[in-house]
Tab-separated table of C-alpha atoms in Angstrom:
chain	number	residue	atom	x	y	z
A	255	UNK	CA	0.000	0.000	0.000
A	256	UNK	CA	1.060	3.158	-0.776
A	257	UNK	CA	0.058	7.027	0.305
A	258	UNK	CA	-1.533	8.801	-3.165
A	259	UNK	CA	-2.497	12.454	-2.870
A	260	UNK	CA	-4.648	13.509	-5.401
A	261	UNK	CA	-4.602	17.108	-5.907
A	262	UNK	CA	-8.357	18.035	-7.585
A	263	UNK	CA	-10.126	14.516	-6.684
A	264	UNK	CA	-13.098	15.253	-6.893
A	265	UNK	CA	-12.820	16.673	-10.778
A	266	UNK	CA	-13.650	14.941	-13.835
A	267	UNK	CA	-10.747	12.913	-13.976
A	268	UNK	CA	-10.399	12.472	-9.984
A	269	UNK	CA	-13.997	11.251	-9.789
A	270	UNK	CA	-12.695	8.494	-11.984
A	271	UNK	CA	-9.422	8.125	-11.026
A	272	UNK	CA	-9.855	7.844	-6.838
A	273	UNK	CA	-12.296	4.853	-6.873
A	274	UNK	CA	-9.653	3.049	-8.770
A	275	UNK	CA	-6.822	3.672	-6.300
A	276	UNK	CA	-8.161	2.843	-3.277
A	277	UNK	CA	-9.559	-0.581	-4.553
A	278	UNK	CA	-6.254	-1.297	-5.513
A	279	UNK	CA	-5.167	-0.843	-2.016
A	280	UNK	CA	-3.852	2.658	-1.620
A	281	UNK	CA	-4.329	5.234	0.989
A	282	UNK	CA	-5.940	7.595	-0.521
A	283	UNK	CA	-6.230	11.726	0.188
A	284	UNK	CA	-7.980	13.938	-2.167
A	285	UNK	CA	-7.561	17.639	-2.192
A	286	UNK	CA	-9.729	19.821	-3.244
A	287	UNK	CA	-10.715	23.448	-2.422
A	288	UNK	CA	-14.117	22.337	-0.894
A	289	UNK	CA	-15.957	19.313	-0.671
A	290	UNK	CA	-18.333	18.643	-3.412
A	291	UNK	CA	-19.897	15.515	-4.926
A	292	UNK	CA	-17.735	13.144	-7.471
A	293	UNK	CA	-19.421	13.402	-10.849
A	294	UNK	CA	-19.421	9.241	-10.254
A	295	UNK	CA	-20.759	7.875	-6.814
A	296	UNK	CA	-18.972	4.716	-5.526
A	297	UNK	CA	-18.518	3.286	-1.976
A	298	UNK	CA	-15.077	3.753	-2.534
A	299	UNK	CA	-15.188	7.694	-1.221
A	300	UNK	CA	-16.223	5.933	2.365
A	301	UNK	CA	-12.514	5.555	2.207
A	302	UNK	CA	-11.119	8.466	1.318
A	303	UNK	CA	-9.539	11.136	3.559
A	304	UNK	CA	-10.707	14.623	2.414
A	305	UNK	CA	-8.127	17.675	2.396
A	306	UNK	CA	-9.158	21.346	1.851
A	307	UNK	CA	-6.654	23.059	0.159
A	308	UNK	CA	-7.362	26.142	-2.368
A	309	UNK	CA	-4.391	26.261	-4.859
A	310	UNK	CA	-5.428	30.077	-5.996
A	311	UNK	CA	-5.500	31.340	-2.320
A	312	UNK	CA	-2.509	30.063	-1.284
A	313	UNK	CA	0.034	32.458	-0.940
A	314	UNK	CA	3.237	31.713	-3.004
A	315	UNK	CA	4.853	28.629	-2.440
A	316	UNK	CA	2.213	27.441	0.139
A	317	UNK	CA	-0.054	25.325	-1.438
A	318	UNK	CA	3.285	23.201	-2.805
A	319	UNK	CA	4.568	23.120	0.935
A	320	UNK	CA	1.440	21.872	2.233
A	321	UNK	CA	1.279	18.895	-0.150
A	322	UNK	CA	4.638	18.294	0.479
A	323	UNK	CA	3.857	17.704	4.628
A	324	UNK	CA	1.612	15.005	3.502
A	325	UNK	CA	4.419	13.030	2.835
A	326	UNK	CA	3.267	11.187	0.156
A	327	UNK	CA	4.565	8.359	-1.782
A	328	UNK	CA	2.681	9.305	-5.324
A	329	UNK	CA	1.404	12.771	-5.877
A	330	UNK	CA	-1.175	13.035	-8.633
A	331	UNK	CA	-1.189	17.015	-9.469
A	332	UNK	CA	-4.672	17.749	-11.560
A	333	UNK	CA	-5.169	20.851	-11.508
A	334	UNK	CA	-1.885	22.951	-12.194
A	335	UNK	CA	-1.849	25.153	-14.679
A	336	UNK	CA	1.601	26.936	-14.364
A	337	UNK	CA	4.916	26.434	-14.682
A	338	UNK	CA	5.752	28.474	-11.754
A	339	UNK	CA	3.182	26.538	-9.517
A	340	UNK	CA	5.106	23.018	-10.920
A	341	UNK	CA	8.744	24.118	-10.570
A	342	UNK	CA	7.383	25.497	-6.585
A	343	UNK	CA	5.865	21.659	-6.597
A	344	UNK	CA	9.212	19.919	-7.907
A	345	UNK	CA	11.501	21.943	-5.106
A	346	UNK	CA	8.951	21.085	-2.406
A	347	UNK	CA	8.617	17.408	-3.129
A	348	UNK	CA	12.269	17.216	-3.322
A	349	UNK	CA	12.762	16.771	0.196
A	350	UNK	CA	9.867	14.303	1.299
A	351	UNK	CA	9.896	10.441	0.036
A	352	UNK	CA	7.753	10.800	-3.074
A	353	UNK	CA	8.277	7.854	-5.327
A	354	UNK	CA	6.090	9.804	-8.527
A	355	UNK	CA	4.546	12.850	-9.650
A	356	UNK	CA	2.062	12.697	-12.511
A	357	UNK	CA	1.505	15.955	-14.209
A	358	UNK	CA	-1.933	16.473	-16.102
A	359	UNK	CA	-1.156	18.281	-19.210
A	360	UNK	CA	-3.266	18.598	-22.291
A	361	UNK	CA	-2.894	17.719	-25.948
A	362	UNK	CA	-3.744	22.046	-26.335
A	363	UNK	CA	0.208	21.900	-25.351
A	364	UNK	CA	0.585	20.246	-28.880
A	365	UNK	CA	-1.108	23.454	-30.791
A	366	UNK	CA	-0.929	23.300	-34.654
A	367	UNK	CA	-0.707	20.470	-35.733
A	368	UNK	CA	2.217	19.340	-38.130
A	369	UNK	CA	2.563	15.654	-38.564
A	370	UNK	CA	-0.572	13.178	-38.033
A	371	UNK	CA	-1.302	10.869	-35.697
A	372	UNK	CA	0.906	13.445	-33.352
A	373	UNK	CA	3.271	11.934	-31.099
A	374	UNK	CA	4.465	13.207	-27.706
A	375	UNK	CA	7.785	14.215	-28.342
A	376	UNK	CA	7.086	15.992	-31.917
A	377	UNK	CA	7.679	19.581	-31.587
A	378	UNK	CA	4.801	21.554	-30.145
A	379	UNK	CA	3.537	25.216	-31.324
A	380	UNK	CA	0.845	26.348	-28.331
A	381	UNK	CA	-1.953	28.500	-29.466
A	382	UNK	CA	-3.082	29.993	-26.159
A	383	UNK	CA	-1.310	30.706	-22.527
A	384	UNK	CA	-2.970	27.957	-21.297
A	385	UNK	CA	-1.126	25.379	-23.934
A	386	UNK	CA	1.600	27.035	-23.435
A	387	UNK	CA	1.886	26.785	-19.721
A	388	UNK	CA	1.176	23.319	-20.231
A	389	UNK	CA	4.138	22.649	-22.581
A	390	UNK	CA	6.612	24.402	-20.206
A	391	UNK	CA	5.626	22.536	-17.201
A	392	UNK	CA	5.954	19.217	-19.337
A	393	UNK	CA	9.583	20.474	-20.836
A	394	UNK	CA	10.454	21.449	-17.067
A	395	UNK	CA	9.745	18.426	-15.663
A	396	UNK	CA	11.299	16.594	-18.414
A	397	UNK	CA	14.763	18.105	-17.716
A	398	UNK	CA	14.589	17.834	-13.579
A	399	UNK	CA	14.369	13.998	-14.434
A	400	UNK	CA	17.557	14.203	-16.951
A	401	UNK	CA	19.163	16.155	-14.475
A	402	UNK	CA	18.413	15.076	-11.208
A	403	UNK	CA	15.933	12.076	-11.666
A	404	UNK	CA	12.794	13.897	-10.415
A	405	UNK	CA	10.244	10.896	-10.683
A	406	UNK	CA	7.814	13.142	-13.214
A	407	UNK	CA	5.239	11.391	-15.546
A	408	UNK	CA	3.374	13.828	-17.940
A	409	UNK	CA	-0.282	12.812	-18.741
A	410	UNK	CA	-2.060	14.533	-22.017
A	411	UNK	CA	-5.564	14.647	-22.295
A	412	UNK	CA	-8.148	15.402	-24.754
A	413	UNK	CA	-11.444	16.484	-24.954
A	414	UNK	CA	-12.536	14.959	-21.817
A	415	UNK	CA	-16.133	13.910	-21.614
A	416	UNK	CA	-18.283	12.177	-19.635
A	417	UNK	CA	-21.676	12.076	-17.812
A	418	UNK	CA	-22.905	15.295	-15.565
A	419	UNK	CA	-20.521	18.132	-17.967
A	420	UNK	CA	-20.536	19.801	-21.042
A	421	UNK	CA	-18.567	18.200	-23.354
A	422	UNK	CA	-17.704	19.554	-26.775
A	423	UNK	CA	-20.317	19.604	-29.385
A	424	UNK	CA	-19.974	19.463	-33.210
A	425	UNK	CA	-19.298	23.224	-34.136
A	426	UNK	CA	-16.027	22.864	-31.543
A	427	UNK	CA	-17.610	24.287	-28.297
A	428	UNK	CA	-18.982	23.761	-24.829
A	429	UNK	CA	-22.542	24.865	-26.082
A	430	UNK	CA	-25.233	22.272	-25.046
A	431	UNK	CA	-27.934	23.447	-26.566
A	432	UNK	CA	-26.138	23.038	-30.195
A	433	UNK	CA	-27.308	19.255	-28.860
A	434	UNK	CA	-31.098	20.302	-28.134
A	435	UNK	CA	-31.117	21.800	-31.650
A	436	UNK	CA	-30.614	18.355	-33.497
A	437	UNK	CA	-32.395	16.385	-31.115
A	438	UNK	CA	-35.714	18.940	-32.084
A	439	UNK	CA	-34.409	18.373	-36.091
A	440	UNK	CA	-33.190	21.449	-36.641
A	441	UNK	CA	-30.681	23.028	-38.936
A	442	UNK	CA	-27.139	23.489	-37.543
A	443	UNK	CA	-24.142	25.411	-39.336
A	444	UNK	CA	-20.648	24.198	-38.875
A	445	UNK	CA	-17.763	26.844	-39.684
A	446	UNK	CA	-15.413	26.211	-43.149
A	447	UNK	CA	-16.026	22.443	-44.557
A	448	UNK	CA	-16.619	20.728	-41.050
A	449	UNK	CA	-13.301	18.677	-41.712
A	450	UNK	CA	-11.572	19.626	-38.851
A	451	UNK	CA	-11.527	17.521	-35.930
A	452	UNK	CA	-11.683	16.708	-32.231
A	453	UNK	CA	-10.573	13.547	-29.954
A	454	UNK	CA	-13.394	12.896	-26.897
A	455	UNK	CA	-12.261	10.174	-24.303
A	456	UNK	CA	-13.789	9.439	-21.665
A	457	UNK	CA	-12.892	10.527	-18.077
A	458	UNK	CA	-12.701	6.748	-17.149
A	459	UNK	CA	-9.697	6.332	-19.933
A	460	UNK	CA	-8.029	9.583	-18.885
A	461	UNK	CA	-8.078	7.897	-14.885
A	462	UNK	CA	-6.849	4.463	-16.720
A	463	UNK	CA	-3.567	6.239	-17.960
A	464	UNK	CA	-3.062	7.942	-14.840
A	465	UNK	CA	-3.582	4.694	-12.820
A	466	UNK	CA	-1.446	2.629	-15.403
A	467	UNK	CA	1.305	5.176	-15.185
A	468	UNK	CA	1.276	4.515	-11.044
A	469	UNK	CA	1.555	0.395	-12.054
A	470	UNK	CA	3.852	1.209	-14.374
A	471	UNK	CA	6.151	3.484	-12.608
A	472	UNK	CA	9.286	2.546	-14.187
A	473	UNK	CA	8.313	2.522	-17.643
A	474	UNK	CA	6.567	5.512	-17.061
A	475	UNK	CA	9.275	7.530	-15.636
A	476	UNK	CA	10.798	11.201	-17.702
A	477	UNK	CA	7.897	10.035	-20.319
A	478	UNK	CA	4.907	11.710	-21.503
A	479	UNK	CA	1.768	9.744	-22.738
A	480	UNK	CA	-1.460	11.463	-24.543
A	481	UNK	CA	-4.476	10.192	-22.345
A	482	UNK	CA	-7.276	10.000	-25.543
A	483	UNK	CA	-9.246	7.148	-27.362
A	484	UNK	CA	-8.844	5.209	-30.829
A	485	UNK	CA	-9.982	7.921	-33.231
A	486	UNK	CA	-10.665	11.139	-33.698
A	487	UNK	CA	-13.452	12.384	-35.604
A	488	UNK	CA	-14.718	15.475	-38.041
A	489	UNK	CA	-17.244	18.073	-36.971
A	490	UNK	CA	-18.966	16.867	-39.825
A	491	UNK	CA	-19.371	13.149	-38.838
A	492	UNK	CA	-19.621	14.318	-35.362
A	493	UNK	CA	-23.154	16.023	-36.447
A	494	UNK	CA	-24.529	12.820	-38.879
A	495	UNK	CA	-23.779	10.776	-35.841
A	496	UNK	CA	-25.827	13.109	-33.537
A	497	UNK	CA	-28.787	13.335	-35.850
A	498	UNK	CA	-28.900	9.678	-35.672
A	499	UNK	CA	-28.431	9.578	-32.339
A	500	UNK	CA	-31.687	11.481	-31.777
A	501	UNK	CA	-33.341	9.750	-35.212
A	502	UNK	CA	-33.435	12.865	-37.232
A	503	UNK	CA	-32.921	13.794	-40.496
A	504	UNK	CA	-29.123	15.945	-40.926
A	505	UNK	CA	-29.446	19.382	-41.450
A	506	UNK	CA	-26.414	20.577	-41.541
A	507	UNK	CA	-24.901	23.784	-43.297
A	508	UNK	CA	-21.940	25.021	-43.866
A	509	UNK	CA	-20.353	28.577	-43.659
A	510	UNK	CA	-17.297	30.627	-44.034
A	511	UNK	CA	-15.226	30.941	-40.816
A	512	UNK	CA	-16.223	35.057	-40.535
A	513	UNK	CA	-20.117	34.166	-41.951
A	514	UNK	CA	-20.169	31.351	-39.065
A	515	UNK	CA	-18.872	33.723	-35.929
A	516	UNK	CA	-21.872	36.121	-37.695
A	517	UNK	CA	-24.543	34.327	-37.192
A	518	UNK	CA	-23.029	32.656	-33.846
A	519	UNK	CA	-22.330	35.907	-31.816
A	520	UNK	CA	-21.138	34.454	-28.565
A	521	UNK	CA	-17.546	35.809	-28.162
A	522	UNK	CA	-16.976	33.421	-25.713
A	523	UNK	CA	-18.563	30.280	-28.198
A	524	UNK	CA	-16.473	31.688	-31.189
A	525	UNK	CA	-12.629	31.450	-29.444
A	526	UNK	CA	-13.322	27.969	-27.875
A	527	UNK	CA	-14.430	26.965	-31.335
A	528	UNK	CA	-11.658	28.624	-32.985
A	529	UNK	CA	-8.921	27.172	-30.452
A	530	UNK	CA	-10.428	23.784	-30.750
A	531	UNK	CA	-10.159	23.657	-34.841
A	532	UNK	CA	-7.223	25.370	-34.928
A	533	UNK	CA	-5.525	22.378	-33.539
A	534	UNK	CA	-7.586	19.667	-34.818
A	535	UNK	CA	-5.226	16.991	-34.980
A	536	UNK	CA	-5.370	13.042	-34.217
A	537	UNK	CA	-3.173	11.565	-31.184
A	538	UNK	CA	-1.434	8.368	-31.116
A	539	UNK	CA	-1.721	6.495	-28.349
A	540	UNK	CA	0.932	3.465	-29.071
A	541	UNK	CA	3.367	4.948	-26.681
A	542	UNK	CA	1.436	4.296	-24.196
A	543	UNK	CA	-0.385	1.129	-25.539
A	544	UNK	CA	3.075	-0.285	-25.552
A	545	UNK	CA	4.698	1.210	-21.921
A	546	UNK	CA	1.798	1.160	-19.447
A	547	UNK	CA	-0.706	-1.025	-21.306
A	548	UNK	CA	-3.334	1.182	-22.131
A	549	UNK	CA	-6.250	-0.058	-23.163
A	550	UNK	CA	-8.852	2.168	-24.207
A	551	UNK	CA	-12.800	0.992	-22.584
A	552	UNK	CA	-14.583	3.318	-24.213
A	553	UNK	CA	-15.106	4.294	-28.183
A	554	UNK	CA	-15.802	8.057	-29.108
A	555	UNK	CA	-19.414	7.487	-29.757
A	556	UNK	CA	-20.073	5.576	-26.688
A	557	UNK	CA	-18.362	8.491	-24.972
A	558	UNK	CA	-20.380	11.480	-26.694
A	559	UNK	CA	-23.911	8.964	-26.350
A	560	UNK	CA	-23.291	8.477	-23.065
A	561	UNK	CA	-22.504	12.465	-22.450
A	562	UNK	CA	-25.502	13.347	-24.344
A	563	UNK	CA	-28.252	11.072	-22.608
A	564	UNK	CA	-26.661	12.239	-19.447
A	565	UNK	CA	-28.257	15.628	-20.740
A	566	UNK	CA	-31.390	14.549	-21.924
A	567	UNK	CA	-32.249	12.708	-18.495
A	568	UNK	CA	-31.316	15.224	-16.426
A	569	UNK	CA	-33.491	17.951	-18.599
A	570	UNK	CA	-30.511	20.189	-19.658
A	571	UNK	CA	-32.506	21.147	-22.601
A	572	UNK	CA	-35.342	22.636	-20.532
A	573	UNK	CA	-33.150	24.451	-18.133
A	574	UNK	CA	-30.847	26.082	-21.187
């Protein structure tokens, strides 16, 4: 048995993630900033020790020091999102007995995409401070293990999905109702020729590389692994499949990228469209098929069904 901290538990990925740990034996503590409900209920939280911790109140180079006092032997950090805040992480961990670190990146780290499927060590281009945060953490931690054999594993997700959020829907944004709009059979316009794409996993295979990663430790060790499914898929395909999802006719349109943003308005809707296509992209996944055994559960339509019924139970539609 080991002592995990996981650092945002109770997240989309930690709601996943957690239940798997402690049935493999762990000790588990999950930190979070308050205590809210997993987005997936399992008797396995009985077991959990809860710790309150708010990352973006902490003054500098508290939060890090805190998580360090847990003394933990695996530290599972989801929810950094600077390079400051992971080099502050690195020199605080230094001193205790950790045995791992696992980083959760994000394939926006990647940008632009050059060569397809993409690979974790091609060169990445960022589009947006986020990405680009991500990338330096993942470069930093990188070189503390060539250097001084920090025990870092980078994790890089996609489009996460799953039940009880709103995933991405098939014009490239967190808009729900884009969803209520087929299921009702009406028209929907997708910006330029609907050929760029996106890659949906499910939070469940996002937790399985993280959890493989911990199994794996030594393979996994200086590497980084992109945490998505099988495929990818258009915005175009993504659409036919939700029409027949809801057994409707396709209406779908297409428009110019300046005609589209027209027509959509939402300034918010319009950049996480725009950063979403503008990578596009498809992931490969053998690096980690063939280091930590990753075995994707779930197919991107299962994922996306799943998401979408989720909605439709619930009574998202009536709410939006």
């Amino acid at each position: 048995m080991m002592k995990v901290v996981v650092i945002g538990g109770r997240g989309h990925i930690g709601s996943y993630l957690v239940p798997k740990l402690v049935k493999a034996g762990h000790q588990v503590l999950c930190v979070s900033r308050g205590i809210s409900n997993p987005y997936k209920n399992d008797p396995a939280w009985n077991e959990v020790e809860q710790v309150v911790l708010d990352r973006e109140k902490a003054t500098s180079g508290e939060f890090e020091k805190r998580i360090a006092a847990l003394s933990a032997d695996i530290v599972v950090d989801l929810i950094n999102f600077s390079v400051e805040s992971t080099k502050s992480m690195v020199e605080s961990l230094g001193s205790t007995n950790l045995s791992h670190y696992l980083f959760c990146s994000s394939i926006w780290a990647h940008g632009r995409a050059t060569n397809l499927p993409m690979r974790e060590d091609q060169p990445k281009y960022p589009l947006d401070e986020y990405g680009t945060q991500k990338l330096k953490s993942e470069l930093y931690l990188h070189e503390r293990f060539r250097q001084e054999g920090f025990p870092g594993t980078v994790i890089m997700p996609g489009q996460i999905s799953g039940p009880g959020w709103s995933i991405i829907n098939p014009v490239g944004n967190a808009d729900y109702m884009i969803f209520d709009k087929i299921r009702r059979g009406e028209e929907i316009a997708i910006p330029n020729f609907g050929m760029e794409t996106l890659h949906h996993v499910h939070a469940d295979d996002v937790a399985q590389v993280f959890y493989n990663a911990i199994v794996h430790r030594k393979a996994a060790l200086g590497e980084s692994f992109h945490a998505v499914g099988d495929e990818s898929i258009t915005l175009f395909g993504y659409a036919q499949a939700m029409y027949r999802f809801f057994g409707k006719d396709e209406k779908i349109k297409f428009l110019p990228w300046n005609e589209w943003c027209d027509i959509t308005k939402d300034k918010e809707h319009i950049e996480k469209t725009y950063l979403h296509i503008a990578r596009s992209g498809q992931f490969s996944i053998e690096k980690a098929k063939s280091l930590i055994d990753y075995r994707p559960r779930h197919t991107l339509l299962e994922t996306v069904e799943e998401s979408v019924s989720y909605m439709v139970e619930h009574k998202w539609f009536e709410r939006g």
